[in-house]
């Protein structure tokens, strides 16, 4: 009986050993207008692969690829995988077609004239352009601000902010109100002083005006443009000692645009908010944390995508949402070991809307926040590397520091990107940056992301970047 069992086991092992290696084409399309196609396939890890008879490197994920020149029309591409002396062959047809030039139909701007009121969550856009991240945002503005609509363009209204200033706003972010009145008014006095852990600037106005806020470096300033405002602010009153604000100034930059300039004492800003209290516009500037030791800080971590939104999917089938959460959990564990409080937007495979993610960070009063993603695009055959992103210029040092530490572990520098229109880069209430750690679509990058040791190394680099930034901030005088 024992001999029979042994024979059966040996026969099964022989069958497994002699199984044909798996082989599949993982590309998304078989039609292209390009002269050169990047062909990507997948086989068993450890197998040898060839494309049209040319050896192709097989990564630990089992993926392999090569560039193939195409003739016009149909091209036969032969994929081969060999393991343990057995070969699997697959032929695909890649068709090269002539580029198709379709006329582009742009929406038409229609002249209209009526007034609206902003809704909660409203923001202004510079223009009517768009891409996958939406139109380029100026800044968020408070609710119940009257705006004069002068143009109708697809899903946008063009609004007149001042005599020579215009912007666009999504139609869903305003409501029609026949009683809404757009005025040009005289401003009143300005006062500022410390309250708890913020410096409050109060700009007294007779009614709510639209505004635009942005930051500058060297020196670090917060700027607020008030539209429909004629300066009649004959004094600025400072009350008591201030935590972050050095001084305030204002100037009339156009006949109906007044700019308030808030000069900060420090290079590093820790967030601010702009909201109306009745008709008084209040700019609240957060003080620097009393201690910049990790054990005294709250760090926000966002794992991009989730649930029914997998994000980018690698050629091996690895999903971005899974890798993002793995990295976030590793970073969380390392930060908590150093005493930090960590707030996650998601800890499970669920989708969270962007406004929910931001609300979690705001409600938990995070001191600094990071959204962790992995990218896609470009050639799958080469390292694509790491990139970091910021919207507001005061967050550039944070994004630059994080990129320095990611590339410091041997990841390719894929760029430091500013004015990025990503929703989680928009908040002004806390420093933030987006990390696109690697490219899911790159075979060598995906190999790293699928490796637990590499994920740990990346998480360590992220934590080191956070500590480096905090050490820089400690030196900020």
PDB file of C-alpha atoms in Angstrom, residues 71-76 93-96:
ATOM      1  CA  UNK A  71       4.347  47.150 -40.626  1.00  0.00           C
ATOM      2  CA  UNK A  72       1.095  48.708 -41.772  1.00  0.00           C
ATOM      3  CA  UNK A  73      -1.765  46.233 -41.490  1.00  0.00           C
ATOM      4  CA  UNK A  74      -1.688  42.961 -39.539  1.00  0.00           C
ATOM      5  CA  UNK A  75       1.489  41.814 -37.790  1.00  0.00           C
ATOM      6  CA  UNK A  76       1.926  38.339 -36.275  1.00  0.00           C
ATOM      7  CA  UNK A  93      -2.114  39.783 -34.273  1.00  0.00           C
ATOM      8  CA  UNK A  94      -1.167  43.435 -33.822  1.00  0.00           C
ATOM      9  CA  UNK A  95      -2.730  45.742 -36.385  1.00  0.00           C
ATOM     10  CA  UNK A  96      -1.135  49.043 -37.335  1.00  0.00           C
TER      11      UNK A  96
END
